[in-house]
Amino acid sequence: MALVVKKFGGSSVATTEKILAVAQRILSEKNSDDKIVVVVSAMGKTTDNLLTLASDIDSEPYKADYLRELDMLLTTGEQVSIALLAMAFKKLGHPAISLTGAQVGMKTNSVHTKGRILDIKPKRVHEELNRGNIVVVAGFQGADSLGDPVTLGRGGSDTSAVALAGALKADECEIFTDVDGVYSADPRIVKSARKMKEITYFEMLEMARLGAGVMQPRSVEMGQFFNIPIHVRSTFTKDSGTIIREDYTVEEKDFEIRGVAHDTKVAKISVLGVPNSPGIAHTLFQSLADANIDVDMIVQSIRNIDRDINDIVFTIALHDLPEAKKVIAVVSEKINAITVLFEEDMAKVSIVGAGMLGSPGVAARMFGALARADVNIDIISTSEISVSCLVKGSQVTEAVNSIHDEFFPDK
Ligand code: ASP
Ligand code: MG
């Protein structure tokens, strides 16, 4: 007997035919004594469509005053898909029950639209499984101490599934999606990208953080925390995909890096000509922090020894740019900046791999690959297991391909 949590994303349940196909597949692969929990997202583009409705009421639906209502709205998407999937199981002759986040004991904080899971007490799930039901759970949602619905951030169903698998002490968490695994680079832009059999939580987390869109980063953190293997695989084929786990178990060819990630949703801000004196960086970045804006790469350099002024250049997520512009308009006067430049057409390309620890020259090879592709490097940053370069957004395809060719030459 196995207890397995299976998560199906929006594209896998986009129509009622697809919902019936998901139910059919699950039943055909189920051993008679297996306990199955299915976590689903909203059908197709439902969440986006609900957000469009909200913006018809106010063009800025993410205002603080609306966030609770947005969650009330968005959680309806998953409620539709769980009801239909539970009906599909019954139609095919298997008992099933649908449950919301609140009903499975998914306790969150009250940070609406960006909630975090505090605790899960899945007593009801165990009871329903023991009654012989397949339990169909709404992803992306929990409830706070008042019982109000709270969503977990876009893509949050992955996190719901992995966290629930952890709380249930499941044997495995399977994430069914429209790609068949995790690749060494985005296969849509790199033809020779390779599917990995396995990747560690540590490396996957870094890949996800640096832009690999397969999994919500927080779901990988959850997997690591509970030590639940996560199997990322295709909804449309039976082939096995990529298993994210603590350590490698199979002998994979020894690459120094595991993958190339890229992120095109990056904006660059250059605050030019500020006094070279204590407190300037603090004032600038504190005002961004106060507005809840995450700053990523930062470079400060002395521009002019004679006049003793600095340039501070940094990157943020593109969606934070409108808010950042407001903040910077105020703070740049306070710190006497000569001028501020904003650039939207930027991309961050990164290499990731625990193998680069103690393997000198990896960064130099990445820079060489960018030089060969005639891509200029704007900012460089590193972590223990990654190196990232900021480049022009229009050159991201060349950049990623050239780096991938360097580290994953065709056999
Ligand atoms: N339906 C939610 C979204 O579109 C959650 C998810 O799909 O994971 O973000
Ligand atoms: Mg998703």
XYZ file of C-alpha atoms and ligand atoms in Angstrom:
421
model
C 0.000 0.000 0.000
C 1.182 3.492 -0.766
C -0.097 6.903 0.217
C 0.508 9.231 -2.701
C -0.335 12.889 -3.243
C -0.810 13.758 -6.931
C -1.061 17.362 -8.071
C -2.574 18.400 -11.399
C -2.071 21.965 -12.645
C -4.534 24.208 -14.456
C -3.640 23.036 -17.971
C -4.223 19.388 -16.957
C -7.798 20.156 -15.836
C -8.602 22.914 -18.348
C -11.787 21.237 -19.668
C -14.313 18.694 -18.370
C -12.901 16.142 -20.868
C -9.464 16.652 -19.355
C -10.901 16.309 -15.842
C -12.458 12.974 -16.817
C -9.141 11.898 -18.392
C -7.274 12.753 -15.167
C -9.732 10.657 -13.130
C -9.402 7.786 -15.600
C -5.631 7.829 -15.497
C -5.517 7.912 -11.704
C -7.912 4.963 -11.439
C -6.054 2.929 -14.074
C -2.752 3.322 -12.208
C -4.141 2.812 -8.700
C -3.541 -0.442 -6.821
C -6.637 -1.483 -4.893
C -5.188 -0.626 -1.472
C -3.440 2.621 -2.468
C -4.542 5.782 -0.709
C -4.755 8.677 -3.126
C -4.991 12.406 -2.448
C -5.325 14.620 -5.526
C -4.535 18.334 -5.294
C -5.783 20.448 -8.193
C -5.426 23.980 -9.511
C -8.195 26.022 -11.058
C -9.255 25.064 -14.611
C -7.045 26.535 -17.340
C -6.790 30.309 -17.139
C -9.527 30.638 -14.487
C -7.340 32.453 -11.957
C -6.265 35.023 -14.566
C -9.874 35.471 -15.648
C -10.997 36.053 -12.068
C -8.255 38.660 -11.711
C -9.529 40.359 -14.865
C -12.975 40.598 -13.272
C -11.402 42.240 -10.233
C -9.567 44.752 -12.432
C -12.879 45.606 -14.083
C -13.985 46.860 -10.663
C -10.696 48.698 -10.013
C -7.659 48.810 -12.305
C -5.467 48.272 -9.219
C -6.969 45.123 -7.672
C -3.895 44.443 -5.505
C -4.500 47.456 -3.223
C -4.181 46.475 0.421
C -7.839 47.138 1.065
C -8.903 44.564 -1.550
C -6.606 41.668 -0.720
C -9.034 39.765 1.499
C -11.734 40.015 -1.164
C -9.292 38.931 -3.881
C -8.653 35.741 -1.919
C -12.398 35.203 -1.527
C -12.635 35.526 -5.310
C -9.569 33.513 -6.358
C -10.278 30.524 -4.117
C -13.500 29.895 -6.046
C -11.395 28.744 -9.034
C -10.056 25.686 -7.237
C -13.465 24.989 -5.730
C -14.874 24.458 -9.221
C -12.178 21.976 -10.239
C -12.294 19.883 -7.033
C -16.076 19.477 -7.275
C -15.906 18.404 -10.925
C -13.007 15.999 -10.368
C -14.748 14.341 -7.395
C -17.855 13.938 -9.585
C -15.687 12.425 -12.344
C -14.365 9.748 -9.945
C -17.912 8.911 -8.842
C -19.094 8.738 -12.457
C -16.276 6.245 -13.136
C -17.398 4.190 -10.155
C -14.927 5.157 -7.411
C -15.938 6.923 -4.175
C -14.408 10.358 -3.800
C -14.862 13.574 -1.846
C -13.768 17.146 -2.506
C -12.365 19.304 0.312
C -11.284 22.953 0.479
C -8.043 24.141 2.049
C -9.863 25.010 5.267
C -11.475 21.559 5.379
C -8.103 19.772 5.170
C -6.775 21.817 8.093
C -4.407 23.996 6.058
C -3.756 26.814 8.541
C -2.123 29.936 7.116
C -1.145 33.371 8.338
C -3.383 36.293 7.313
C -1.166 37.752 4.582
C -3.815 37.711 1.868
C -2.663 36.731 -1.673
C 0.811 35.816 -0.363
C -0.093 33.549 2.547
C 2.247 31.114 4.229
C 1.286 27.761 5.666
C 1.677 27.701 9.445
C 0.390 24.229 10.220
C -1.573 21.368 8.658
C -3.767 19.015 10.669
C -5.158 16.692 7.999
C -7.359 14.607 10.332
C -10.297 14.824 7.937
C -8.135 13.619 5.040
C -7.106 10.493 6.989
C -10.731 9.808 7.913
C -11.922 10.090 4.320
C -9.054 7.932 3.032
C -9.922 5.280 5.634
C -13.508 5.342 4.355
C -12.142 4.379 0.945
C -12.471 7.782 -0.687
C -10.095 9.365 -3.117
C -9.666 12.784 -1.533
C -9.659 15.744 -3.930
C -8.175 18.868 -2.362
C -8.221 22.500 -3.529
C -4.664 23.713 -4.080
C -3.426 27.285 -3.622
C -5.592 27.935 -0.543
C -5.710 27.681 3.215
C -7.554 29.523 5.957
C -6.330 31.882 8.665
C -7.268 31.900 12.347
C -10.564 33.626 11.516
C -11.404 30.931 8.981
C -11.033 33.385 6.092
C -9.613 31.979 2.839
C -5.991 32.903 2.107
C -4.117 32.084 -1.128
C -0.460 31.062 -1.248
C 0.842 33.182 -4.151
C 0.564 32.396 -7.871
C 1.506 28.818 -8.639
C 0.772 27.953 -5.014
C -0.886 24.598 -5.691
C 2.559 22.988 -5.895
C 3.209 24.180 -2.363
C -0.197 22.914 -1.160
C 0.525 19.476 -2.604
C 4.021 19.081 -1.201
C 3.051 20.449 2.223
C 0.054 18.134 2.396
C 2.248 15.193 1.372
C 4.580 16.139 4.224
C 1.797 16.424 6.790
C 0.311 13.078 5.663
C 3.755 11.438 5.660
C 3.053 10.361 2.089
C 5.435 8.063 0.233
C 5.738 10.446 -2.689
C 4.353 13.643 -4.136
C 3.778 13.600 -7.881
C 3.457 16.919 -9.722
C 1.736 16.348 -13.070
C 2.300 19.187 -15.488
C 2.511 20.056 -19.180
C 6.284 19.480 -19.270
C 7.677 16.002 -18.715
C 10.325 16.897 -16.157
C 13.051 19.324 -15.199
C 15.463 20.198 -18.013
C 19.050 21.450 -18.097
C 17.619 24.657 -19.656
C 14.211 25.807 -20.842
C 13.504 23.365 -23.721
C 11.441 26.039 -25.468
C 14.575 28.042 -26.172
C 17.362 25.428 -26.017
C 16.825 22.579 -28.507
C 19.475 20.326 -26.952
C 18.245 20.736 -23.338
C 18.300 17.432 -21.435
C 15.759 15.996 -19.072
C 17.278 15.169 -15.694
C 16.430 11.898 -13.958
C 17.111 13.455 -10.580
C 18.057 16.770 -9.027
C 18.649 17.686 -5.383
C 16.298 19.995 -3.465
C 19.222 22.374 -3.002
C 19.926 22.691 -6.730
C 16.252 22.736 -7.748
C 15.568 25.514 -5.269
C 18.370 27.583 -6.765
C 17.124 26.837 -10.320
C 13.577 27.868 -9.336
C 14.782 30.999 -7.548
C 16.745 32.001 -10.643
C 13.778 31.647 -12.973
C 13.229 27.978 -13.900
C 9.423 28.049 -13.945
C 8.640 24.372 -13.359
C 8.011 24.567 -9.617
C 7.095 27.295 -7.167
C 10.325 27.710 -5.097
C 8.438 27.448 -1.823
C 7.166 23.992 -2.782
C 10.744 22.766 -3.154
C 11.551 24.187 0.290
C 8.590 22.238 1.664
C 9.831 19.042 0.036
C 13.219 19.540 1.613
C 11.731 20.345 5.007
C 9.570 17.206 5.065
C 12.056 15.149 3.021
C 9.334 14.110 0.578
C 10.563 13.081 -2.891
C 8.831 15.203 -5.554
C 8.279 13.551 -8.930
C 7.718 16.139 -11.683
C 6.133 14.386 -14.689
C 3.840 14.801 -17.666
C 0.064 14.607 -17.467
C -0.022 13.347 -21.015
C 2.505 10.465 -21.010
C 3.293 7.604 -18.651
C 7.073 8.184 -18.806
C 8.783 8.956 -15.561
C 9.967 12.531 -15.192
C 12.446 14.099 -12.764
C 12.662 13.231 -9.081
C 13.657 16.034 -6.729
C 15.220 14.554 -3.609
C 17.943 14.990 -0.992
C 20.713 13.111 -2.826
C 21.424 11.462 -6.143
C 20.717 7.735 -6.257
C 21.541 6.979 -9.868
C 24.815 7.492 -11.612
C 24.211 10.514 -13.836
C 26.944 11.775 -16.102
C 29.131 14.016 -14.040
C 28.377 17.568 -15.112
C 29.929 20.457 -13.247
C 26.680 22.339 -13.516
C 23.157 20.950 -13.457
C 21.411 23.588 -15.471
C 21.108 27.032 -16.994
C 18.227 29.167 -15.708
C 17.024 32.486 -17.002
C 14.657 35.195 -15.877
C 13.386 37.919 -18.185
C 11.172 39.581 -15.604
C 13.958 41.770 -14.315
C 14.334 45.545 -14.147
C 17.585 47.429 -13.613
C 17.775 50.681 -11.679
C 20.869 52.900 -11.757
C 21.091 55.574 -9.098
C 23.916 57.735 -10.403
C 26.138 60.261 -8.690
C 25.362 59.886 -5.016
C 27.738 61.163 -2.290
C 30.398 58.639 -1.254
C 29.504 58.827 2.430
C 28.074 56.568 5.150
C 24.333 55.968 5.246
C 23.501 56.485 1.558
C 23.015 52.787 0.680
C 21.112 52.293 3.901
C 18.668 55.129 3.155
C 18.120 53.937 -0.413
C 17.582 50.256 0.297
C 15.643 50.790 3.533
C 13.044 52.803 1.649
C 12.699 49.962 -0.874
C 12.454 47.422 1.942
C 9.747 49.521 3.610
C 7.754 49.243 0.383
C 8.242 45.446 0.436
C 10.407 45.489 -2.697
C 12.990 42.738 -2.973
C 16.350 43.856 -4.305
C 18.436 41.249 -6.092
C 21.834 42.054 -7.670
C 23.607 45.147 -6.283
C 26.753 46.875 -7.522
C 28.266 50.048 -6.111
C 31.240 51.661 -7.757
C 33.207 54.845 -7.332
C 32.654 56.997 -10.380
C 34.863 59.946 -9.830
C 37.688 60.129 -7.316
C 37.917 63.936 -7.563
C 34.274 64.578 -6.756
C 33.934 61.543 -4.530
C 30.644 60.268 -5.905
C 29.276 56.738 -6.363
C 26.931 54.951 -8.720
C 24.608 52.341 -7.221
C 23.086 49.881 -9.678
C 20.663 47.103 -8.715
C 17.913 44.856 -10.020
C 14.358 44.135 -8.874
C 11.474 42.030 -10.168
C 9.830 43.736 -13.151
C 6.391 43.713 -11.483
C 7.778 45.844 -8.627
C 8.985 48.568 -11.011
C 5.958 50.917 -10.827
C 6.104 50.941 -7.022
C 9.918 51.264 -7.052
C 9.687 54.332 -9.304
C 7.468 56.044 -6.738
C 9.829 55.180 -3.880
C 12.948 56.245 -5.795
C 11.408 59.564 -6.830
C 11.326 60.501 -3.145
C 14.523 58.906 -1.895
C 16.777 60.036 -4.770
C 16.242 63.658 -3.706
C 16.966 62.771 -0.119
C 20.338 61.222 -1.047
C 21.181 63.869 -3.670
C 21.470 61.541 -6.659
C 22.408 63.329 -9.879
C 20.100 61.146 -11.953
C 18.282 57.786 -11.960
C 17.878 55.420 -14.934
C 15.311 52.632 -15.238
C 15.753 49.766 -17.741
C 13.092 47.150 -18.389
C 14.622 45.090 -21.190
C 16.978 43.055 -19.020
C 17.425 39.342 -18.297
C 19.354 37.351 -15.761
C 21.062 34.171 -16.977
C 22.479 31.787 -14.404
C 24.339 28.523 -14.107
C 23.495 26.266 -11.169
C 25.197 23.220 -9.717
C 26.660 21.945 -6.475
C 29.510 20.540 -8.625
C 30.939 24.018 -9.124
C 32.046 24.111 -5.476
C 35.771 23.490 -5.560
C 35.902 23.472 -9.331
C 37.758 26.614 -10.414
C 37.178 28.172 -13.810
C 33.445 27.502 -14.066
C 32.574 31.208 -13.959
C 35.298 32.007 -16.500
C 33.832 29.417 -18.897
C 30.403 31.022 -18.530
C 31.839 34.476 -19.317
C 33.713 32.971 -22.296
C 30.481 31.504 -23.655
C 28.798 34.915 -23.363
C 31.742 36.617 -25.102
C 31.516 34.126 -27.998
C 27.836 34.961 -28.387
C 28.748 38.666 -28.351
C 26.654 39.249 -25.226
C 27.782 42.020 -22.922
C 27.644 41.343 -19.174
C 26.111 44.143 -17.163
C 26.231 42.841 -13.587
C 27.638 39.609 -12.150
C 26.575 37.973 -8.897
C 27.310 34.632 -7.307
C 26.002 32.311 -4.637
C 27.567 29.144 -3.281
C 26.154 27.055 -6.138
C 25.341 29.562 -8.870
C 26.749 32.355 -11.010
C 24.385 34.910 -12.561
C 24.922 37.557 -15.225
C 22.604 40.400 -16.117
C 22.371 40.826 -19.900
C 20.175 42.609 -22.433
C 16.737 41.005 -22.596
C 16.869 40.860 -26.394
C 19.964 38.600 -26.191
C 18.684 36.050 -23.698
C 18.215 33.235 -26.244
C 21.772 33.528 -27.589
C 23.145 33.832 -24.055
C 21.404 30.737 -22.686
C 22.213 28.617 -25.765
C 25.878 29.544 -25.782
C 26.257 28.785 -22.056
C 24.345 25.507 -22.429
C 26.579 24.420 -25.371
C 29.640 25.138 -23.250
C 28.598 22.967 -20.308
C 26.456 20.347 -22.059
C 28.280 19.645 -25.332
C 26.481 17.206 -27.638
C 27.756 13.706 -27.137
N -4.609 28.662 -9.728
C -3.484 29.280 -9.084
C -2.685 30.107 -10.091
O -3.047 30.173 -11.248
C -2.622 28.309 -8.353
C -1.883 27.325 -9.209
O -2.221 27.125 -10.368
O -0.939 26.707 -8.704
O -1.716 30.717 -9.717
Mg 2.007 25.848 -11.767
